[in-house]
Amino acid sequence: MMKVLSSQRGIAAVEFLIVLPLLLTILLAVTEFGQAFITFNTLNKLVHNGVRYATSDIQGTSSYDQIADVSKIKNIVVYGKSAPTDGDSVLVEGLSVDDVSVAHSSGYVTVSVDYSYSPISSFLPTSLDLYFPLDTSAVMRTLP
């Protein structure tokens, strides 16, 4: 009986070393998915704030079918304020004003973001392109 027990020593360590890469891969995948989901949710909220600003900041206009200044709308989406200063940082890393588009036609305004998400695991040495698009948009009516 003692001979069987002594031959089993180290089996748990070997099994752990076999399973460890799989566990780490699952952990990394869950972390990446969570980070991508948080980034998409943040972009979605920023776009909604931009389209809301586009339709609400139109004081003094004579018609309903007006929107706010396009550059201010883009700044709201990227910085969270219509007139950012030099010290302000972007709300989502890698997002720029060029990634935001504003379209206004037929009584509707559409604010869209085309963002290229860079995974946390992009530091791993691989020949794969790990970037993928996170695109979101919001539409709001400008006419009564």
PDB file of C-alpha atoms in Angstrom:
ATOM      1  CA  MET A   1       0.000   0.000   0.000  1.00  0.00           C
ATOM      2  CA  MET A   2       2.837   2.413   0.775  1.00  0.00           C
ATOM      3  CA  LYS A   3       4.381   1.754  -2.620  1.00  0.00           C
ATOM      4  CA  VAL A   4       1.175   2.894  -4.413  1.00  0.00           C
ATOM      5  CA  LEU A   5       1.009   6.135  -2.395  1.00  0.00           C
ATOM      6  CA  SER A   6       4.647   6.978  -2.984  1.00  0.00           C
ATOM      7  CA  SER A   7       4.255   6.500  -6.741  1.00  0.00           C
ATOM      8  CA  GLN A   8       1.355   9.001  -6.789  1.00  0.00           C
ATOM      9  CA  ARG A   9       3.418  11.915  -5.460  1.00  0.00           C
ATOM     10  CA  GLY A  10       3.751  14.742  -7.929  1.00  0.00           C
ATOM     11  CA  ILE A  11       0.767  13.656 -10.059  1.00  0.00           C
ATOM     12  CA  ALA A  12      -1.274  16.661  -8.885  1.00  0.00           C
ATOM     13  CA  ALA A  13       1.539  19.020  -9.844  1.00  0.00           C
ATOM     14  CA  VAL A  14       1.817  17.473 -13.299  1.00  0.00           C
ATOM     15  CA  GLU A  15      -1.963  17.662 -13.812  1.00  0.00           C
ATOM     16  CA  PHE A  16      -1.916  21.296 -12.721  1.00  0.00           C
ATOM     17  CA  LEU A  17       0.840  22.112 -15.209  1.00  0.00           C
ATOM     18  CA  ILE A  18      -1.171  20.462 -17.971  1.00  0.00           C
ATOM     19  CA  VAL A  19      -4.375  22.370 -17.117  1.00  0.00           C
ATOM     20  CA  LEU A  20      -2.736  25.742 -16.301  1.00  0.00           C
ATOM     21  CA  PRO A  21      -2.457  27.029 -19.923  1.00  0.00           C
ATOM     22  CA  LEU A  22      -6.120  26.257 -20.530  1.00  0.00           C
ATOM     23  CA  LEU A  23      -7.168  28.057 -17.347  1.00  0.00           C
ATOM     24  CA  LEU A  24      -5.037  31.078 -18.194  1.00  0.00           C
ATOM     25  CA  THR A  25      -6.483  31.187 -21.712  1.00  0.00           C
ATOM     26  CA  ILE A  26     -10.030  31.131 -20.345  1.00  0.00           C
ATOM     27  CA  LEU A  27      -9.178  33.860 -17.833  1.00  0.00           C
ATOM     28  CA  LEU A  28      -7.640  36.036 -20.551  1.00  0.00           C
ATOM     29  CA  ALA A  29     -10.656  35.511 -22.838  1.00  0.00           C
ATOM     30  CA  VAL A  30     -13.119  36.489 -20.100  1.00  0.00           C
ATOM     31  CA  THR A  31     -11.027  39.577 -19.270  1.00  0.00           C
ATOM     32  CA  GLU A  32     -10.831  40.619 -22.932  1.00  0.00           C
ATOM     33  CA  PHE A  33     -14.551  40.152 -23.484  1.00  0.00           C
ATOM     34  CA  GLY A  34     -15.336  42.157 -20.357  1.00  0.00           C
ATOM     35  CA  GLN A  35     -13.022  44.995 -21.369  1.00  0.00           C
ATOM     36  CA  ALA A  36     -14.450  45.091 -24.904  1.00  0.00           C
ATOM     37  CA  PHE A  37     -17.991  45.135 -23.502  1.00  0.00           C
ATOM     38  CA  ILE A  38     -17.156  48.003 -21.127  1.00  0.00           C
ATOM     39  CA  THR A  39     -15.555  49.968 -23.973  1.00  0.00           C
ATOM     40  CA  PHE A  40     -18.550  49.391 -26.260  1.00  0.00           C
ATOM     41  CA  ASN A  41     -20.959  50.425 -23.510  1.00  0.00           C
ATOM     42  CA  THR A  42     -18.943  53.596 -22.866  1.00  0.00           C
ATOM     43  CA  LEU A  43     -18.883  54.445 -26.585  1.00  0.00           C
ATOM     44  CA  ASN A  44     -22.622  53.871 -26.787  1.00  0.00           C
ATOM     45  CA  LYS A  45     -23.271  56.255 -23.886  1.00  0.00           C
ATOM     46  CA  LEU A  46     -20.936  58.866 -25.382  1.00  0.00           C
ATOM     47  CA  VAL A  47     -22.769  58.720 -28.718  1.00  0.00           C
ATOM     48  CA  HIS A  48     -26.116  59.109 -26.959  1.00  0.00           C
ATOM     49  CA  ASN A  49     -24.764  62.142 -25.097  1.00  0.00           C
ATOM     50  CA  GLY A  50     -23.586  63.607 -28.400  1.00  0.00           C
ATOM     51  CA  VAL A  51     -26.911  63.175 -30.175  1.00  0.00           C
ATOM     52  CA  ARG A  52     -28.736  64.574 -27.142  1.00  0.00           C
ATOM     53  CA  TYR A  53     -26.437  67.609 -27.159  1.00  0.00           C
ATOM     54  CA  ALA A  54     -26.970  68.028 -30.913  1.00  0.00           C
ATOM     55  CA  THR A  55     -30.702  68.459 -30.469  1.00  0.00           C
ATOM     56  CA  SER A  56     -30.764  70.366 -27.191  1.00  0.00           C
ATOM     57  CA  ASP A  57     -28.059  73.023 -27.668  1.00  0.00           C
ATOM     58  CA  ILE A  58     -29.866  75.052 -30.331  1.00  0.00           C
ATOM     59  CA  GLN A  59     -30.927  78.163 -28.418  1.00  0.00           C
ATOM     60  CA  GLY A  60     -31.874  81.129 -30.530  1.00  0.00           C
ATOM     61  CA  THR A  61     -32.624  79.246 -33.746  1.00  0.00           C
ATOM     62  CA  SER A  62     -35.735  80.036 -35.720  1.00  0.00           C
ATOM     63  CA  SER A  63     -36.486  76.518 -36.917  1.00  0.00           C
ATOM     64  CA  TYR A  64     -36.895  73.133 -35.311  1.00  0.00           C
ATOM     65  CA  ASP A  65     -34.719  71.344 -37.832  1.00  0.00           C
ATOM     66  CA  GLN A  66     -31.425  72.684 -36.447  1.00  0.00           C
ATOM     67  CA  ILE A  67     -28.564  70.997 -34.629  1.00  0.00           C
ATOM     68  CA  ALA A  68     -25.657  72.271 -32.561  1.00  0.00           C
ATOM     69  CA  ASP A  69     -22.263  73.003 -34.059  1.00  0.00           C
ATOM     70  CA  VAL A  70     -20.766  69.767 -35.431  1.00  0.00           C
ATOM     71  CA  SER A  71     -17.334  70.334 -33.881  1.00  0.00           C
ATOM     72  CA  LYS A  72     -18.951  70.836 -30.463  1.00  0.00           C
ATOM     73  CA  ILE A  73     -20.955  67.620 -30.906  1.00  0.00           C
ATOM     74  CA  LYS A  74     -17.754  65.710 -31.710  1.00  0.00           C
ATOM     75  CA  ASN A  75     -16.024  67.215 -28.672  1.00  0.00           C
ATOM     76  CA  ILE A  76     -18.936  66.133 -26.452  1.00  0.00           C
ATOM     77  CA  VAL A  77     -18.515  62.570 -27.683  1.00  0.00           C
ATOM     78  CA  VAL A  78     -14.725  62.463 -27.329  1.00  0.00           C
ATOM     79  CA  TYR A  79     -14.042  64.706 -24.305  1.00  0.00           C
ATOM     80  CA  GLY A  80     -17.416  65.010 -22.561  1.00  0.00           C
ATOM     81  CA  LYS A  81     -17.474  68.789 -23.010  1.00  0.00           C
ATOM     82  CA  SER A  82     -18.108  71.056 -25.959  1.00  0.00           C
ATOM     83  CA  ALA A  83     -14.967  73.148 -25.524  1.00  0.00           C
ATOM     84  CA  PRO A  84     -12.105  71.011 -24.215  1.00  0.00           C
ATOM     85  CA  THR A  85      -8.926  72.596 -22.948  1.00  0.00           C
ATOM     86  CA  ASP A  86      -5.386  71.385 -23.552  1.00  0.00           C
ATOM     87  CA  GLY A  87      -5.329  69.425 -20.285  1.00  0.00           C
ATOM     88  CA  ASP A  88      -8.488  67.424 -21.005  1.00  0.00           C
ATOM     89  CA  SER A  89      -8.090  63.778 -21.864  1.00  0.00           C
ATOM     90  CA  VAL A  90     -10.248  61.600 -24.071  1.00  0.00           C
ATOM     91  CA  LEU A  91     -12.887  59.482 -22.339  1.00  0.00           C
ATOM     92  CA  VAL A  92     -11.966  56.324 -24.265  1.00  0.00           C
ATOM     93  CA  GLU A  93      -8.299  55.679 -24.971  1.00  0.00           C
ATOM     94  CA  GLY A  94      -7.534  55.934 -28.676  1.00  0.00           C
ATOM     95  CA  LEU A  95     -10.754  57.768 -29.567  1.00  0.00           C
ATOM     96  CA  SER A  96     -10.338  60.958 -31.585  1.00  0.00           C
ATOM     97  CA  VAL A  97     -12.595  63.580 -33.104  1.00  0.00           C
ATOM     98  CA  ASP A  98     -11.894  62.045 -36.529  1.00  0.00           C
ATOM     99  CA  ASP A  99     -13.593  58.803 -35.408  1.00  0.00           C
ATOM    100  CA  VAL A 100     -16.907  60.631 -34.857  1.00  0.00           C
ATOM    101  CA  SER A 101     -19.303  61.461 -37.677  1.00  0.00           C
ATOM    102  CA  VAL A 102     -22.431  63.601 -37.555  1.00  0.00           C
ATOM    103  CA  ALA A 103     -25.144  63.436 -40.221  1.00  0.00           C
ATOM    104  CA  HIS A 104     -28.227  65.651 -40.313  1.00  0.00           C
ATOM    105  CA  SER A 105     -30.985  65.152 -42.869  1.00  0.00           C
ATOM    106  CA  SER A 106     -34.759  64.853 -43.153  1.00  0.00           C
ATOM    107  CA  GLY A 107     -35.437  65.900 -39.594  1.00  0.00           C
ATOM    108  CA  TYR A 108     -33.040  63.411 -37.995  1.00  0.00           C
ATOM    109  CA  VAL A 109     -29.529  63.684 -36.640  1.00  0.00           C
ATOM    110  CA  THR A 110     -27.223  60.671 -36.477  1.00  0.00           C
ATOM    111  CA  VAL A 111     -24.024  60.568 -34.454  1.00  0.00           C
ATOM    112  CA  SER A 112     -21.721  57.605 -35.143  1.00  0.00           C
ATOM    113  CA  VAL A 113     -18.379  56.387 -33.854  1.00  0.00           C
ATOM    114  CA  ASP A 114     -16.042  54.079 -35.779  1.00  0.00           C
ATOM    115  CA  TYR A 115     -13.573  52.877 -33.160  1.00  0.00           C
ATOM    116  CA  SER A 116     -10.849  50.275 -33.551  1.00  0.00           C
ATOM    117  CA  TYR A 117     -10.588  48.333 -30.287  1.00  0.00           C
ATOM    118  CA  SER A 118      -7.133  47.210 -29.219  1.00  0.00           C
ATOM    119  CA  PRO A 119      -7.259  44.200 -26.883  1.00  0.00           C
ATOM    120  CA  ILE A 120      -5.284  44.102 -23.674  1.00  0.00           C
ATOM    121  CA  SER A 121      -3.541  40.983 -24.946  1.00  0.00           C
ATOM    122  CA  SER A 122      -2.117  42.822 -27.964  1.00  0.00           C
ATOM    123  CA  PHE A 123       1.231  42.790 -26.169  1.00  0.00           C
ATOM    124  CA  LEU A 124       1.512  39.047 -26.839  1.00  0.00           C
ATOM    125  CA  PRO A 125       3.880  38.167 -29.682  1.00  0.00           C
ATOM    126  CA  THR A 126       1.649  37.055 -32.526  1.00  0.00           C
ATOM    127  CA  SER A 127       1.276  37.648 -36.231  1.00  0.00           C
ATOM    128  CA  LEU A 128      -2.501  38.032 -35.911  1.00  0.00           C
ATOM    129  CA  ASP A 129      -4.190  41.411 -36.232  1.00  0.00           C
ATOM    130  CA  LEU A 130      -5.938  41.679 -32.877  1.00  0.00           C
ATOM    131  CA  TYR A 131      -7.750  44.958 -33.560  1.00  0.00           C
ATOM    132  CA  PHE A 132     -11.481  44.798 -34.242  1.00  0.00           C
ATOM    133  CA  PRO A 133     -14.105  47.479 -34.843  1.00  0.00           C
ATOM    134  CA  LEU A 134     -16.533  48.708 -32.214  1.00  0.00           C
ATOM    135  CA  ASP A 135     -18.997  50.842 -34.148  1.00  0.00           C
ATOM    136  CA  THR A 136     -22.031  52.471 -32.589  1.00  0.00           C
ATOM    137  CA  SER A 137     -24.495  55.185 -33.525  1.00  0.00           C
ATOM    138  CA  ALA A 138     -27.519  57.000 -32.185  1.00  0.00           C
ATOM    139  CA  VAL A 139     -30.357  58.739 -34.017  1.00  0.00           C
ATOM    140  CA  MET A 140     -32.666  61.455 -32.701  1.00  0.00           C
ATOM    141  CA  ARG A 141     -35.449  63.372 -34.356  1.00  0.00           C
ATOM    142  CA  THR A 142     -35.026  67.142 -34.695  1.00  0.00           C
ATOM    143  CA  LEU A 143     -38.514  67.965 -35.959  1.00  0.00           C
ATOM    144  CA  PRO A 144     -41.547  68.115 -33.624  1.00  0.00           C
TER     145      PRO A 144
END
